[in-house]
Coordinates of C-alpha atoms and ligand atoms in Angstrom, one line a residue:
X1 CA -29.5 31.5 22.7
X2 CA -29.2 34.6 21.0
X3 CA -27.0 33.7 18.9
X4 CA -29.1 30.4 17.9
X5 CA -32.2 33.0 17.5
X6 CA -29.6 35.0 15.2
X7 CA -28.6 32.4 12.9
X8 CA -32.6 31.0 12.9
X9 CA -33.7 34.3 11.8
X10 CA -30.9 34.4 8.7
X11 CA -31.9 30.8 7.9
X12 CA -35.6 31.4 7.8
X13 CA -35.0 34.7 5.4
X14 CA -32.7 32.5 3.1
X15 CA -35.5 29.6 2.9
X16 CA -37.9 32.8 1.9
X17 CA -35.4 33.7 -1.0
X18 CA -35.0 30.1 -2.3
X19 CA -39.0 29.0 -1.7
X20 CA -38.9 32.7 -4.0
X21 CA -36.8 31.6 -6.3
X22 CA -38.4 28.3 -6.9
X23 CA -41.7 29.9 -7.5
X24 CA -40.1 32.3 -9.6
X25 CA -38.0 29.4 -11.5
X26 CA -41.3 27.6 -12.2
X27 CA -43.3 30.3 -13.3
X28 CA -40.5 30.8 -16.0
X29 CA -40.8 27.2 -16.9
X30 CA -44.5 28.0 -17.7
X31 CA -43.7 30.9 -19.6
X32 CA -40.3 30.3 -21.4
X33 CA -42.8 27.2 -23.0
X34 CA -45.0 29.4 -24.4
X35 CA -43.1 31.9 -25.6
X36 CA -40.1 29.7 -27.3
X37 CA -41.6 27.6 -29.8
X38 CA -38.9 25.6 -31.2
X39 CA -36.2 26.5 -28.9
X40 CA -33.9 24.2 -26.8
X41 CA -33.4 25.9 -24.0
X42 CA -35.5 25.2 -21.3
X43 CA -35.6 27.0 -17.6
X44 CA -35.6 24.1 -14.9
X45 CA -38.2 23.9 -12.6
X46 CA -36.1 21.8 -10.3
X47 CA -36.0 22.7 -6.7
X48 CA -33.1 24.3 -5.1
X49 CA -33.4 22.3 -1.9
X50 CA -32.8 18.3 -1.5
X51 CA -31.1 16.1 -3.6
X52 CA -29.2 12.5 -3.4
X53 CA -27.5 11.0 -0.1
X54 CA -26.8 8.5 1.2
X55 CA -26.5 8.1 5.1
X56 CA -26.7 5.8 8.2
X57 CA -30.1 5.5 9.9
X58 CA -30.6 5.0 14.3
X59 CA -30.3 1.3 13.6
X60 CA -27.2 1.1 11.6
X61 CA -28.7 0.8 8.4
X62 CA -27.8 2.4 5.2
X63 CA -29.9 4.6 3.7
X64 CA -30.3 7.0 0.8
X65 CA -32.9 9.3 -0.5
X66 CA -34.5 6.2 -2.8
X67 CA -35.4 5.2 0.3
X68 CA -37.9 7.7 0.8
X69 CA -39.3 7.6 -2.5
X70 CA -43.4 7.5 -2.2
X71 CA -43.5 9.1 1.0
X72 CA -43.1 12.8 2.6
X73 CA -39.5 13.8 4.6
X74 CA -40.2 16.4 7.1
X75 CA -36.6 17.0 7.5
X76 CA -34.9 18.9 9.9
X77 CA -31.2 19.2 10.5
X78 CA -29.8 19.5 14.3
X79 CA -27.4 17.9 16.9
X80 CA -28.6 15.7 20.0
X81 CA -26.3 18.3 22.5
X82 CA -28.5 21.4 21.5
X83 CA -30.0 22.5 24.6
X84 CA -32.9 24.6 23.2
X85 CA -33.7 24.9 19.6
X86 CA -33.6 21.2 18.4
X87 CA -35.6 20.1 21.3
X88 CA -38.2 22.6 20.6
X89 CA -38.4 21.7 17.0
X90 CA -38.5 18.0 17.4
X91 CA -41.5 18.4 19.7
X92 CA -43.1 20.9 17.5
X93 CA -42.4 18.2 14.5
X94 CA -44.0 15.6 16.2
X95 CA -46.8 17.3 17.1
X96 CA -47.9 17.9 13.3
X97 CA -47.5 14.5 13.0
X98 CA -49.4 13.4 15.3
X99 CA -52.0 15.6 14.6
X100 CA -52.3 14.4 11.0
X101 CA -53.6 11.3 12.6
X102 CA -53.9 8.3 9.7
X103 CA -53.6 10.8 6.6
X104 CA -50.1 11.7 7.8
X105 CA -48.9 7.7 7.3
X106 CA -46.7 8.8 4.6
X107 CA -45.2 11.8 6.4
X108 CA -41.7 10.5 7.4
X109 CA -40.3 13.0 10.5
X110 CA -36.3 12.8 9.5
X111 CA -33.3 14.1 12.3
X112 CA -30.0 14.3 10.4
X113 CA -27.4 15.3 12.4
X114 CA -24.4 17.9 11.8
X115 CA -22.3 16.6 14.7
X116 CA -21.4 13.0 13.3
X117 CA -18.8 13.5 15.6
X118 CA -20.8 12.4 19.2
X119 CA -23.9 11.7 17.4
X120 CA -23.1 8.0 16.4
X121 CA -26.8 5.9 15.5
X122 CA -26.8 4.5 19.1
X123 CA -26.5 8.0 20.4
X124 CA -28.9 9.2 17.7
X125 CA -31.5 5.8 18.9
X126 CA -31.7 6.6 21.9
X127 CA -32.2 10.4 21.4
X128 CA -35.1 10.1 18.6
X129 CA -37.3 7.6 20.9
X130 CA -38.0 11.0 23.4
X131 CA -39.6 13.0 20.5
X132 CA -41.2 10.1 18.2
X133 CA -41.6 6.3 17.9
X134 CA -41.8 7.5 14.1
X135 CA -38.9 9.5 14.1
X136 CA -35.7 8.6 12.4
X137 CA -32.5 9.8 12.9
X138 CA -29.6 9.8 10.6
X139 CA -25.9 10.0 10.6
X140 CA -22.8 9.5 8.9
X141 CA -19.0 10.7 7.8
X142 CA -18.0 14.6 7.9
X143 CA -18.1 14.0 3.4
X144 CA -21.8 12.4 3.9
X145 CA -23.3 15.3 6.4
X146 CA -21.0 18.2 4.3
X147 CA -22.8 16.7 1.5
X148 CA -26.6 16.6 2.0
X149 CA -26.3 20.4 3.9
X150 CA -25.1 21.8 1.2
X151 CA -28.0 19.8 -1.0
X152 CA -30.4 21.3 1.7
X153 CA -28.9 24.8 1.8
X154 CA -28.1 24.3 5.4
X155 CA -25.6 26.3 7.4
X156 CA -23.2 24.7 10.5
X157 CA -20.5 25.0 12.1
X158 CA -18.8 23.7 15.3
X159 CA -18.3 26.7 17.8
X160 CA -15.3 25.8 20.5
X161 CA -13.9 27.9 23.1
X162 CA -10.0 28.4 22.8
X163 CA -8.6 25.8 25.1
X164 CA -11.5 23.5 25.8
X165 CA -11.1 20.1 25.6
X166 CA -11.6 18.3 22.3
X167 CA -15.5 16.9 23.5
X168 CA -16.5 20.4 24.6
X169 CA -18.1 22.3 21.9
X170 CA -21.6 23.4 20.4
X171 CA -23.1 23.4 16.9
X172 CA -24.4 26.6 15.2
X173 CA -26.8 25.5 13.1
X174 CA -29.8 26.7 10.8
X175 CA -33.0 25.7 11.6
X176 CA -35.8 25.1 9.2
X177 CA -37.5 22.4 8.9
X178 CA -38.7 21.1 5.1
X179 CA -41.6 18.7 3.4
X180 CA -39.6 17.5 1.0
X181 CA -42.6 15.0 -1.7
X182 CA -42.7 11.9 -3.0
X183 CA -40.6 12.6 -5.7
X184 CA -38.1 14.1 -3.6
X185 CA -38.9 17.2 -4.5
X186 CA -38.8 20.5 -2.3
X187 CA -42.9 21.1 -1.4
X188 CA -42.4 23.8 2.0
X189 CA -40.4 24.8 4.9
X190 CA -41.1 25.2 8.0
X191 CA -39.1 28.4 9.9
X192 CA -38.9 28.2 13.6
X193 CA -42.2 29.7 15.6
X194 CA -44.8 27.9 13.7
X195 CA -46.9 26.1 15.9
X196 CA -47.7 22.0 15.3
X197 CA -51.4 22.9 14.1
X198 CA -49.9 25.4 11.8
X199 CA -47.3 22.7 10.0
X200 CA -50.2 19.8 10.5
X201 CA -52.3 22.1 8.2
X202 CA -49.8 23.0 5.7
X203 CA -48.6 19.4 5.2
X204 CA -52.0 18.8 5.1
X205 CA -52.5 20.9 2.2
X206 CA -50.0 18.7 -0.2
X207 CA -51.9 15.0 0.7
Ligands
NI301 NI1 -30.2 22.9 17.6

């Protein structure tokens, strides 16, 4: 799992720089306001994490990110064949949320896959039902899962040894876990080690 660790300590360190950047991005917005009278340019203060997609929930259902409009995504990205880090987050995940109790009713936990491939929504139903009966799990085409990592600035890549057969390969993937708001907008992320009671308290924070 060294690699995994790796790959989860370059992820974290990038969600540092962008979580920077944001802050940075919005304190301009406050500033360039001020100090522009009259002018038309305008710094965003639009997050550089999330965006639109549109994907296939555990059920077969269509869904897109209208969908979570109103309510919290804690959404973390990971395959059901992960033997360690996945597992570990899912649990961790689901312990914030039940530790939020009735003021976390709006927290959605989200699993979007990055191996469409074997990770169909039947495969992805029955894998969500171990972690949390709250817990949904999306899927969808290589375009559809290509699309919303890149909106989520989240690395993978399929990792096969040279000869194996076509079903025998493993996922490198980054894992960070974000609260993305009612608005869809980034709020935090989550890098791997926090504890639930750490994540329970800084979702907290936002309701
Ligand atoms: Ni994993």
């Amino acid at each position: 799992m060294t690699r995994n660790r790796t790959i989860a300590l370059i992820a974290a360190i990038a969600a540092l720089v962008l979580a920077g950047v944001w802050f940075a991005r919005k304190a301009d917005t406050v500033n360039g306001t001020a100090g522009e009278a009259g002018s038309t340019v305008k710094t965003s203060g639009q997050a550089l994490v999330g965006g639109p997609f549109t994907l296939t929930d555990q059920t077969g259902k269509t869904v897109t990110d209208q969908d979570f409009r109103g309510k919290y995504m804690l959404i973390f990205f990971g395959f059901t064949f992960c033997p360690d880090v996945c597992p570990t987050e899912l649990q961790i995940m689901a312990g914030a949320i039940d530790r939020l109790g009735d003021k976390g009713a709006d927290v959605v936990p989200v699993f979007v896959t990055v191996d469409p491939d074997r990770d169909t929504p039947e495969a992805l139903a029955r894998y969500v039902q171990q972690f949390h009966p709250r817990l949904v799990g999306l899927t969808g085409t290589h375009e559809q899962i290509a699309a919303i990592a890149k909106a989520y600035r989240v690395y993978y890549q399929k990792v096969k040894e040279e000869g194996a057969p076509d079903d025998s390969y493993t996922m490198d993937h980054s894992s960070v876990a974000y609260l993305m708001g009612p608005d869809g907008k980034f709020l935090a992320f989550f890098p791997p080690g926090v504890t639930p009671d750490q994540m329970a308290e800084k979702i907290a924070s936002f309701l």
